[in-house]
Amino acid sequence: MDFSLTEEQEALRESVAAMADKLSSTEVIRTVMGTESGFNEKLWTTATEFGLTALPLPEEHDGLDATLVEVCVVQEELGAHVASIPYWSTILAGFVVAENSTADLQRDLLPRIASGELKVAAHLPVGEPTIELVRGGELQTISGTLSPVIDGAIADAVLVPVLDAGEIAIALVELGDSTRRTALPRLDPTRSVTTLELDAAPAHVVAGAGALTRVRSLAATLLAAEQVGCARTALRMAVDYAQLRQQFGKPIGSNQGIKHRCANMFVDVETAWSTTFYAAWIGGHQPEGFDIAATVARLVTADASASATASNIQVHGGIGFTWEHDAHLYTKRAKASTLILGDPHRELEPLAGYLLTEGAKEGAVAWI
Amino acid sequence: MDLMESVESATYRHEIRAVLAQALPVGWVGFGALSKAEQAEFLVGWRQFLIEHNLIALNWPAEYGGAGLSPLEQAVVHEEIALAGLPPLLSDNDNFGFQMIGNIILRFGTAEQRQYFIPRIISGEHLWCQGFSEPGAGSDLAAVKTQAVLDGDEWVINGQKIWTTAAHHANWIFVLARTDRASERHRGLTMLLVPMDQPGLEVRGIEQINGQSHFNEVFLTDVRTPAANVVGGRGEGWKVAMALLGLERGENATAMSLRFQTEYQRLVQLVRDSGRAGDPTVRLRLAEGFLRIRVLRHLAMRSLTAFLQGKEPGPDAAIVKLYWSEHWQKTSEFAVDVLGLAALAPIGEPPNNADGPDYAGAPNDTGSWAGLWVNTFAATIYAGASEIQRNIIGERVLGLPK
């Protein structure tokens, strides 16, 4: 048993951190925020050339055969730099296709995902899908409105659950010229938020109904890793400021009110990291228990990242709630990343249901 | 990162499980199901069993009677003892004998001290307690005032210790004393090993909020111990004390998390039995408790990882104490809330142990949970209060100024 990053995983983390330090610096983020695309193209190009989008894909389709753990290492660093690239959703599509799709679809889609040519957004609203797949011989299409879609302004395709003759399926919809994209206001200013109106957009059914739980678990884990990164940077910023800022003739960090708040942020970061990387390992290595582990990661990390990123604003005092200061970028990214899958606290009730029934039995997956 | 149990570990676990099964009487459901008298009787045989099967003092070298196990084997044995519902300790004094002073004597002691004291800790002849805290020195241990003066070939000790857990069962006490009158704070302190069976040493029980007396005041008036009973050298007491407080390592972490998991499973059963499993507020708190249980498990796995990698525990270990103690308070409060009116008149025995979950197999009744609720208040105070743990994280992990 080894619950720590390997040397290779550490090296990957450092490479991504170095890349993002340069290409997703504060100045760059501010520039990207001002654009309609909300897209950091340079970072995307560099990241895909480096192989980050190929990481978890099979070697036969130009992938690197890594696991969800390595991808979460990347996601954490991207979150730590509020990177404006559709990494989690493109990777999610890669997982879904590699794990479920026909050989033909894999041959078509996976090399394009691996190379970064296909930027994928994901729209995974709570509840049953309402969008219908239309089958017309060889061609499958989708018409309807998806909103709000993160990174919808620049995505080449969108991953979305649909109804296929009354059955749930997961579709990868190619966004061509027929798609109407309308920019929406942004809670998180660092990425585009868009309404996509699809008019007979060509769609591939990449997975059946059975895959949906795992898709949501994968999404929850990938997004949790991003939130861990936001929380980690928030902690570093707060500690730096608490050491530097003097009031009443001493650094504010010498006051227990600030010190203990920072200690709580540390607890937030470590507990979030632990649940997230546990889920990442389970998701990549054993089928049993992933949905529970991902739910735990999502719930723990949502609250921890909200709390740590809010504390960062508080520690900074007046400057902390100015637009000019970066603190709000991490708070907003963490919250937006959480809410992509809806209110996480909706998961508590079914979790309780599980614990009171299946989970109470000997050998239940909850205790793995 | 590899969370799978290794073949080596699984094989050893299989062996140990079979060995421990021999210690379990027919119909065993856990130590907590025994009456107090049965527990006392079981513990006598349990110590013999552990000695016979070479499973006592797991990390100590075989030449002193220890089991000499590898770090991985130690962790597996702790976990299997927890999973079998066996008690983690042989007596309330174990923590001080095995975990604390025994390890310290092995690390800092002389050859004579090792040969004399270590076998006696294992046999149970010596039962230890810890003379650190004083009325004026709680979290601020460097404020210790108890004096020791060399008189010929003996130390003569005067002072008062407090919050001395299990002193009423102990026959030896390790005392942090000031051996240099002119010294201040961390300097001039010495760690002394002191026999308790002598006239100047008086133990007075302190009744706690649970109505029991697990800890004591210890008064020392011209108490004597041989000059040789110094550990780590004269004036080196602070270094030794800090090493002692840093002894909590990863080998026991996962076993502890398993005990909290067992307690949580009892809580799920309590909710089912209470008829409140359909109450939305109860369901919410139950799910939140599960999240904390999982966090504890994962933090423990990380502590164990560091232990298996041979790393010394750093100040970041403070997070584990901080987290479990606060989790435990929330859990026991939730349990008595679920019991509601029934908790006003607790029926059944309170837990026999005050510093952790009730023993496996304990009746899932109001007596157990009301007792736990009262016990948990101390958990965020002893072994470094939560405020101190947050200072440690703030100052020593994050580097914030004092």
Short mmCIF file of N, CA and C in Angstrom, two decimals, chain A residues 108-246:
data_model
loop_
_atom_site.label_atom_id
_atom_site.label_comp_id
_atom_site.label_asym_id
_atom_site.label_seq_id
_atom_site.Cartn_x
_atom_site.Cartn_y
_atom_site.Cartn_z
N ASP A 108 -11.47 6.56 -34.99
CA ASP A 108 -11.77 7.90 -35.51
C ASP A 108 -11.48 8.99 -34.46
N LEU A 109 -11.97 8.75 -33.22
CA LEU A 109 -11.99 9.84 -32.24
C LEU A 109 -10.72 9.93 -31.38
N LEU A 110 -10.21 8.79 -30.95
CA LEU A 110 -9.14 8.85 -29.94
C LEU A 110 -7.87 9.56 -30.40
N PRO A 111 -7.39 9.31 -31.64
CA PRO A 111 -6.20 10.06 -32.05
C PRO A 111 -6.45 11.57 -32.10
N ARG A 112 -7.69 11.96 -32.43
CA ARG A 112 -8.00 13.40 -32.46
C ARG A 112 -8.07 14.00 -31.06
N ILE A 113 -8.55 13.18 -30.10
CA ILE A 113 -8.54 13.65 -28.71
C ILE A 113 -7.10 13.71 -28.19
N ALA A 114 -6.35 12.66 -28.50
CA ALA A 114 -4.96 12.59 -28.01
C ALA A 114 -4.15 13.78 -28.51
N SER A 115 -4.35 14.18 -29.73
CA SER A 115 -3.54 15.24 -30.31
C SER A 115 -3.99 16.63 -29.88
N GLY A 116 -5.19 16.70 -29.30
CA GLY A 116 -5.72 18.01 -28.93
C GLY A 116 -6.49 18.68 -30.04
N GLU A 117 -6.62 17.99 -31.16
CA GLU A 117 -7.37 18.56 -32.28
C GLU A 117 -8.84 18.74 -31.91
N LEU A 118 -9.36 17.78 -31.14
CA LEU A 118 -10.77 17.82 -30.75
C LEU A 118 -10.90 18.34 -29.32
N LYS A 119 -11.35 19.58 -29.21
CA LYS A 119 -11.60 20.15 -27.88
C LYS A 119 -13.04 19.83 -27.50
N VAL A 120 -13.21 19.15 -26.39
CA VAL A 120 -14.56 18.68 -26.04
C VAL A 120 -15.05 19.41 -24.78
N ALA A 121 -16.30 19.90 -24.84
CA ALA A 121 -16.97 20.40 -23.64
C ALA A 121 -17.89 19.29 -23.14
N ALA A 122 -18.37 19.42 -21.91
CA ALA A 122 -19.30 18.41 -21.38
C ALA A 122 -20.49 19.10 -20.75
N HIS A 123 -21.64 18.53 -20.96
CA HIS A 123 -22.87 19.06 -20.37
C HIS A 123 -23.57 17.90 -19.67
N LEU A 124 -23.47 17.90 -18.34
CA LEU A 124 -23.98 16.76 -17.57
C LEU A 124 -24.97 17.21 -16.50
N PRO A 125 -26.13 17.71 -16.93
CA PRO A 125 -27.07 18.21 -15.93
C PRO A 125 -27.64 17.09 -15.07
N VAL A 126 -28.13 17.46 -13.89
CA VAL A 126 -28.72 16.49 -12.97
C VAL A 126 -30.01 15.94 -13.58
N GLY A 127 -30.28 14.68 -13.33
CA GLY A 127 -31.57 14.10 -13.73
C GLY A 127 -31.51 13.43 -15.10
N GLU A 128 -32.68 12.99 -15.54
CA GLU A 128 -32.80 12.27 -16.80
C GLU A 128 -32.54 13.20 -17.98
N PRO A 129 -31.87 12.68 -19.01
CA PRO A 129 -31.67 13.50 -20.21
C PRO A 129 -33.01 13.82 -20.90
N THR A 130 -33.06 14.95 -21.55
CA THR A 130 -34.29 15.33 -22.26
C THR A 130 -34.06 15.41 -23.77
N ILE A 131 -32.79 15.52 -24.15
CA ILE A 131 -32.46 15.64 -25.57
C ILE A 131 -32.61 14.28 -26.26
N GLU A 132 -33.27 14.29 -27.43
CA GLU A 132 -33.51 13.04 -28.17
C GLU A 132 -32.49 12.88 -29.28
N LEU A 133 -32.01 11.67 -29.41
CA LEU A 133 -31.15 11.35 -30.55
C LEU A 133 -32.06 10.99 -31.73
N VAL A 134 -31.72 11.51 -32.89
CA VAL A 134 -32.51 11.18 -34.09
C VAL A 134 -31.66 10.27 -34.97
N ARG A 135 -32.19 9.07 -35.25
CA ARG A 135 -31.45 8.13 -36.09
C ARG A 135 -32.01 8.17 -37.50
N GLY A 136 -31.16 8.47 -38.46
CA GLY A 136 -31.58 8.48 -39.86
C GLY A 136 -30.59 7.68 -40.67
N GLY A 137 -30.77 6.35 -40.64
CA GLY A 137 -29.84 5.49 -41.34
C GLY A 137 -28.48 5.53 -40.69
N GLU A 138 -27.45 5.80 -41.46
CA GLU A 138 -26.08 5.86 -40.94
C GLU A 138 -25.90 7.06 -40.02
N LEU A 139 -26.65 8.10 -40.33
CA LEU A 139 -26.42 9.38 -39.67
C LEU A 139 -27.28 9.51 -38.40
N GLN A 140 -26.64 9.95 -37.30
CA GLN A 140 -27.39 10.26 -36.10
C GLN A 140 -27.20 11.74 -35.83
N THR A 141 -28.28 12.38 -35.44
CA THR A 141 -28.18 13.82 -35.19
C THR A 141 -28.90 14.18 -33.89
N ILE A 142 -28.60 15.39 -33.46
CA ILE A 142 -29.25 15.92 -32.27
C ILE A 142 -29.65 17.35 -32.55
N SER A 143 -30.86 17.68 -32.11
CA SER A 143 -31.31 19.07 -32.17
C SER A 143 -31.80 19.47 -30.78
N GLY A 144 -31.56 20.70 -30.42
CA GLY A 144 -32.01 21.16 -29.11
C GLY A 144 -31.02 22.13 -28.51
N THR A 145 -31.34 22.55 -27.29
CA THR A 145 -30.53 23.58 -26.64
C THR A 145 -29.81 23.02 -25.42
N LEU A 146 -28.51 23.24 -25.34
CA LEU A 146 -27.71 22.90 -24.17
C LEU A 146 -27.24 24.19 -23.52
N SER A 147 -27.55 24.35 -22.24
CA SER A 147 -27.15 25.60 -21.59
C SER A 147 -27.21 25.45 -20.09
N PRO A 148 -26.27 26.02 -19.37
CA PRO A 148 -25.04 26.66 -19.84
C PRO A 148 -23.93 25.62 -20.04
N VAL A 149 -23.10 25.88 -21.01
CA VAL A 149 -22.00 24.95 -21.30
C VAL A 149 -20.67 25.68 -21.09
N ILE A 150 -19.87 25.17 -20.15
CA ILE A 150 -18.53 25.74 -19.91
C ILE A 150 -17.65 25.43 -21.12
N ASP A 151 -16.89 26.39 -21.56
CA ASP A 151 -16.01 26.27 -22.73
C ASP A 151 -16.78 26.04 -24.03
N GLY A 152 -18.08 26.34 -23.98
CA GLY A 152 -18.91 26.15 -25.19
C GLY A 152 -18.48 27.04 -26.35
N ALA A 153 -17.80 28.14 -26.05
CA ALA A 153 -17.42 29.07 -27.13
C ALA A 153 -16.37 28.47 -28.05
N ILE A 154 -15.55 27.58 -27.52
CA ILE A 154 -14.43 27.10 -28.33
C ILE A 154 -14.45 25.59 -28.57
N ALA A 155 -15.43 24.90 -27.99
CA ALA A 155 -15.43 23.44 -28.11
C ALA A 155 -15.72 23.01 -29.55
N ASP A 156 -15.07 21.92 -29.96
CA ASP A 156 -15.34 21.32 -31.27
C ASP A 156 -16.43 20.26 -31.15
N ALA A 157 -16.63 19.80 -29.94
CA ALA A 157 -17.65 18.77 -29.71
C ALA A 157 -18.13 18.89 -28.27
N VAL A 158 -19.31 18.30 -28.01
CA VAL A 158 -19.80 18.32 -26.63
C VAL A 158 -20.27 16.92 -26.25
N LEU A 159 -19.91 16.51 -25.05
CA LEU A 159 -20.32 15.20 -24.52
C LEU A 159 -21.61 15.42 -23.73
N VAL A 160 -22.66 14.65 -24.09
CA VAL A 160 -23.95 14.91 -23.44
C VAL A 160 -24.78 13.63 -23.39
N PRO A 161 -25.42 13.38 -22.23
CA PRO A 161 -26.35 12.24 -22.17
C PRO A 161 -27.60 12.56 -22.98
N VAL A 162 -28.10 11.58 -23.73
CA VAL A 162 -29.28 11.78 -24.57
C VAL A 162 -30.22 10.59 -24.39
N LEU A 163 -31.40 10.72 -25.00
CA LEU A 163 -32.33 9.58 -25.05
C LEU A 163 -32.27 9.00 -26.46
N ASP A 164 -31.97 7.70 -26.52
CA ASP A 164 -31.89 7.01 -27.80
C ASP A 164 -33.01 5.96 -27.79
N ALA A 165 -34.10 6.27 -28.46
CA ALA A 165 -35.28 5.39 -28.47
C ALA A 165 -35.70 5.05 -27.03
N GLY A 166 -35.75 6.06 -26.20
CA GLY A 166 -36.21 5.89 -24.82
C GLY A 166 -35.14 5.43 -23.85
N GLU A 167 -34.00 4.99 -24.37
CA GLU A 167 -32.90 4.54 -23.50
C GLU A 167 -31.85 5.64 -23.36
N ILE A 168 -31.25 5.72 -22.17
CA ILE A 168 -30.19 6.70 -21.99
C ILE A 168 -28.95 6.26 -22.76
N ALA A 169 -28.33 7.19 -23.44
CA ALA A 169 -27.06 6.93 -24.10
C ALA A 169 -26.19 8.16 -23.94
N ILE A 170 -24.91 8.01 -24.21
CA ILE A 170 -24.03 9.17 -24.13
C ILE A 170 -23.53 9.48 -25.53
N ALA A 171 -23.73 10.72 -25.91
CA ALA A 171 -23.39 11.12 -27.28
C ALA A 171 -22.24 12.11 -27.28
N LEU A 172 -21.43 12.01 -28.31
CA LEU A 172 -20.43 13.04 -28.57
C LEU A 172 -20.90 13.76 -29.83
N VAL A 173 -21.25 15.01 -29.64
CA VAL A 173 -21.88 15.78 -30.72
C VAL A 173 -20.85 16.73 -31.31
N GLU A 174 -20.68 16.65 -32.62
CA GLU A 174 -19.73 17.56 -33.28
C GLU A 174 -20.40 18.89 -33.55
N LEU A 175 -19.74 19.94 -33.15
CA LEU A 175 -20.33 21.28 -33.26
C LEU A 175 -19.82 21.94 -34.55
N GLY A 176 -20.67 21.92 -35.53
CA GLY A 176 -20.25 22.50 -36.81
C GLY A 176 -20.84 23.87 -37.00
N ASP A 177 -20.93 24.26 -38.23
CA ASP A 177 -21.44 25.59 -38.56
C ASP A 177 -22.91 25.76 -38.21
N SER A 178 -23.64 24.61 -38.13
CA SER A 178 -25.07 24.72 -37.87
C SER A 178 -25.36 25.05 -36.40
N THR A 179 -24.34 24.95 -35.55
CA THR A 179 -24.55 25.24 -34.12
C THR A 179 -24.53 26.74 -33.88
N ARG A 180 -25.57 27.21 -33.16
CA ARG A 180 -25.58 28.62 -32.80
C ARG A 180 -25.03 28.76 -31.38
N ARG A 181 -24.02 29.60 -31.23
CA ARG A 181 -23.41 29.78 -29.91
C ARG A 181 -23.72 31.19 -29.39
N THR A 182 -24.31 31.24 -28.20
CA THR A 182 -24.61 32.54 -27.61
C THR A 182 -23.85 32.67 -26.29
N ALA A 183 -23.05 33.73 -26.20
CA ALA A 183 -22.27 33.95 -24.98
C ALA A 183 -23.18 34.32 -23.82
N LEU A 184 -22.91 33.78 -22.64
CA LEU A 184 -23.68 34.08 -21.43
C LEU A 184 -22.78 34.81 -20.44
N PRO A 185 -23.39 35.52 -19.47
CA PRO A 185 -22.58 36.10 -18.39
C PRO A 185 -21.86 34.97 -17.64
N ARG A 186 -20.72 35.32 -17.00
CA ARG A 186 -19.90 34.28 -16.37
C ARG A 186 -19.75 34.49 -14.87
N LEU A 187 -20.11 33.48 -14.07
CA LEU A 187 -19.77 33.51 -12.64
C LEU A 187 -18.25 33.44 -12.50
N ASP A 188 -17.64 32.50 -13.21
CA ASP A 188 -16.19 32.36 -13.26
C ASP A 188 -15.71 33.04 -14.53
N PRO A 189 -15.04 34.17 -14.40
CA PRO A 189 -14.73 34.97 -15.60
C PRO A 189 -13.65 34.38 -16.49
N THR A 190 -13.02 33.29 -16.02
CA THR A 190 -11.85 32.80 -16.74
C THR A 190 -12.16 31.80 -17.85
N ARG A 191 -13.41 31.41 -17.99
CA ARG A 191 -13.78 30.48 -19.07
C ARG A 191 -15.11 30.92 -19.66
N SER A 192 -15.33 30.59 -20.93
CA SER A 192 -16.58 30.99 -21.56
C SER A 192 -17.74 30.16 -21.02
N VAL A 193 -18.90 30.78 -21.00
CA VAL A 193 -20.14 30.08 -20.69
C VAL A 193 -21.10 30.38 -21.84
N THR A 194 -21.67 29.34 -22.39
CA THR A 194 -22.34 29.49 -23.69
C THR A 194 -23.63 28.69 -23.75
N THR A 195 -24.59 29.22 -24.49
CA THR A 195 -25.75 28.42 -24.89
C THR A 195 -25.47 27.85 -26.27
N LEU A 196 -25.64 26.53 -26.39
CA LEU A 196 -25.44 25.89 -27.69
C LEU A 196 -26.81 25.48 -28.22
N GLU A 197 -27.16 26.02 -29.40
CA GLU A 197 -28.40 25.58 -30.05
C GLU A 197 -28.01 24.67 -31.20
N LEU A 198 -28.37 23.40 -31.07
CA LEU A 198 -27.97 22.39 -32.04
C LEU A 198 -29.10 22.18 -33.04
N ASP A 199 -28.72 22.18 -34.28
CA ASP A 199 -29.71 21.97 -35.33
C ASP A 199 -29.22 20.81 -36.20
N ALA A 200 -29.73 19.65 -35.91
CA ALA A 200 -29.32 18.43 -36.62
C ALA A 200 -27.79 18.29 -36.63
N ALA A 201 -27.21 18.49 -35.45
CA ALA A 201 -25.75 18.34 -35.34
C ALA A 201 -25.40 16.85 -35.35
N PRO A 202 -24.37 16.46 -36.10
CA PRO A 202 -24.00 15.05 -36.18
C PRO A 202 -23.50 14.53 -34.83
N ALA A 203 -24.01 13.35 -34.43
CA ALA A 203 -23.69 12.82 -33.09
C ALA A 203 -23.22 11.38 -33.18
N HIS A 204 -22.26 11.03 -32.36
CA HIS A 204 -21.84 9.63 -32.21
C HIS A 204 -22.34 9.14 -30.87
N VAL A 205 -22.98 7.95 -30.88
CA VAL A 205 -23.31 7.34 -29.59
C VAL A 205 -22.04 6.64 -29.11
N VAL A 206 -21.43 7.20 -28.08
CA VAL A 206 -20.14 6.66 -27.64
C VAL A 206 -20.26 5.70 -26.46
N ALA A 207 -21.43 5.70 -25.78
CA ALA A 207 -21.60 4.77 -24.66
C ALA A 207 -23.08 4.59 -24.38
N GLY A 208 -23.42 3.45 -23.77
CA GLY A 208 -24.80 3.16 -23.44
C GLY A 208 -25.15 3.62 -22.03
N ALA A 209 -26.38 3.27 -21.62
CA ALA A 209 -26.90 3.74 -20.33
C ALA A 209 -26.02 3.30 -19.17
N GLY A 210 -25.44 2.12 -19.29
CA GLY A 210 -24.67 1.56 -18.19
C GLY A 210 -23.46 2.39 -17.82
N ALA A 211 -23.03 3.24 -18.75
CA ALA A 211 -21.80 4.00 -18.51
C ALA A 211 -22.04 5.28 -17.71
N LEU A 212 -23.31 5.69 -17.56
CA LEU A 212 -23.56 7.03 -17.04
C LEU A 212 -23.04 7.24 -15.61
N THR A 213 -23.23 6.25 -14.75
CA THR A 213 -22.75 6.41 -13.37
C THR A 213 -21.24 6.63 -13.35
N ARG A 214 -20.55 5.81 -14.15
CA ARG A 214 -19.09 5.95 -14.18
C ARG A 214 -18.68 7.27 -14.80
N VAL A 215 -19.41 7.73 -15.80
CA VAL A 215 -19.08 9.02 -16.41
C VAL A 215 -19.19 10.13 -15.38
N ARG A 216 -20.25 10.08 -14.60
CA ARG A 216 -20.42 11.12 -13.57
C ARG A 216 -19.34 11.00 -12.50
N SER A 217 -18.95 9.78 -12.16
CA SER A 217 -17.88 9.60 -11.17
C SER A 217 -16.55 10.12 -11.70
N LEU A 218 -16.29 9.83 -12.97
CA LEU A 218 -15.05 10.35 -13.58
C LEU A 218 -15.06 11.87 -13.58
N ALA A 219 -16.19 12.45 -13.99
CA ALA A 219 -16.29 13.91 -14.03
C ALA A 219 -16.11 14.50 -12.63
N ALA A 220 -16.76 13.87 -11.65
CA ALA A 220 -16.66 14.37 -10.26
C ALA A 220 -15.22 14.35 -9.78
N THR A 221 -14.50 13.28 -10.11
CA THR A 221 -13.13 13.15 -9.65
C THR A 221 -12.20 14.15 -10.35
N LEU A 222 -12.37 14.27 -11.65
CA LEU A 222 -11.55 15.23 -12.41
C LEU A 222 -11.78 16.66 -11.91
N LEU A 223 -13.03 17.00 -11.67
CA LEU A 223 -13.34 18.36 -11.21
C LEU A 223 -12.88 18.57 -9.77
N ALA A 224 -12.96 17.51 -8.95
CA ALA A 224 -12.47 17.63 -7.57
C ALA A 224 -10.97 17.95 -7.59
N ALA A 225 -10.25 17.30 -8.47
CA ALA A 225 -8.80 17.56 -8.55
C ALA A 225 -8.54 19.03 -8.88
N GLU A 226 -9.34 19.58 -9.77
CA GLU A 226 -9.20 21.00 -10.11
C GLU A 226 -9.44 21.87 -8.87
N GLN A 227 -10.47 21.51 -8.09
CA GLN A 227 -10.80 22.28 -6.89
C GLN A 227 -9.70 22.16 -5.84
N VAL A 228 -9.09 21.00 -5.75
CA VAL A 228 -7.95 20.84 -4.82
C VAL A 228 -6.87 21.85 -5.19
N GLY A 229 -6.61 21.98 -6.49
CA GLY A 229 -5.60 22.94 -6.95
C GLY A 229 -5.96 24.37 -6.57
N CYS A 230 -7.22 24.73 -6.75
CA CYS A 230 -7.67 26.08 -6.36
C CYS A 230 -7.44 26.31 -4.87
N ALA A 231 -7.80 25.30 -4.07
CA ALA A 231 -7.66 25.43 -2.61
C ALA A 231 -6.19 25.54 -2.22
N ARG A 232 -5.35 24.77 -2.90
CA ARG A 232 -3.92 24.78 -2.56
C ARG A 232 -3.31 26.16 -2.83
N THR A 233 -3.66 26.74 -3.97
CA THR A 233 -3.13 28.08 -4.27
C THR A 233 -3.69 29.11 -3.29
N ALA A 234 -4.96 28.96 -2.96
CA ALA A 234 -5.57 29.89 -2.00
C ALA A 234 -4.81 29.84 -0.67
N LEU A 235 -4.47 28.64 -0.23
CA LEU A 235 -3.72 28.48 1.02
C LEU A 235 -2.35 29.17 0.91
N ARG A 236 -1.67 28.94 -0.20
CA ARG A 236 -0.34 29.54 -0.36
C ARG A 236 -0.43 31.07 -0.35
N MET A 237 -1.42 31.60 -1.07
CA MET A 237 -1.59 33.05 -1.12
C MET A 237 -1.88 33.62 0.27
N ALA A 238 -2.76 32.94 1.00
CA ALA A 238 -3.15 33.45 2.33
C ALA A 238 -1.95 33.43 3.27
N VAL A 239 -1.17 32.34 3.24
CA VAL A 239 -0.01 32.22 4.13
C VAL A 239 1.03 33.27 3.76
N ASP A 240 1.28 33.44 2.47
CA ASP A 240 2.25 34.46 2.03
C ASP A 240 1.84 35.84 2.55
N TYR A 241 0.58 36.15 2.39
CA TYR A 241 0.11 37.48 2.79
C TYR A 241 0.15 37.65 4.31
N ALA A 242 -0.21 36.56 5.02
CA ALA A 242 -0.24 36.63 6.49
C ALA A 242 1.16 36.82 7.06
N GLN A 243 2.19 36.38 6.32
CA GLN A 243 3.57 36.58 6.77
C GLN A 243 4.04 38.01 6.47
N LEU A 244 3.52 38.55 5.39
CA LEU A 244 4.01 39.83 4.86
C LEU A 244 3.30 41.04 5.48
N ARG A 245 2.00 40.95 5.56
CA ARG A 245 1.18 42.08 5.95
C ARG A 245 1.33 42.39 7.44
N GLN A 246 1.71 43.63 7.74
CA GLN A 246 1.89 44.03 9.13
C GLN A 246 0.74 44.92 9.58
#
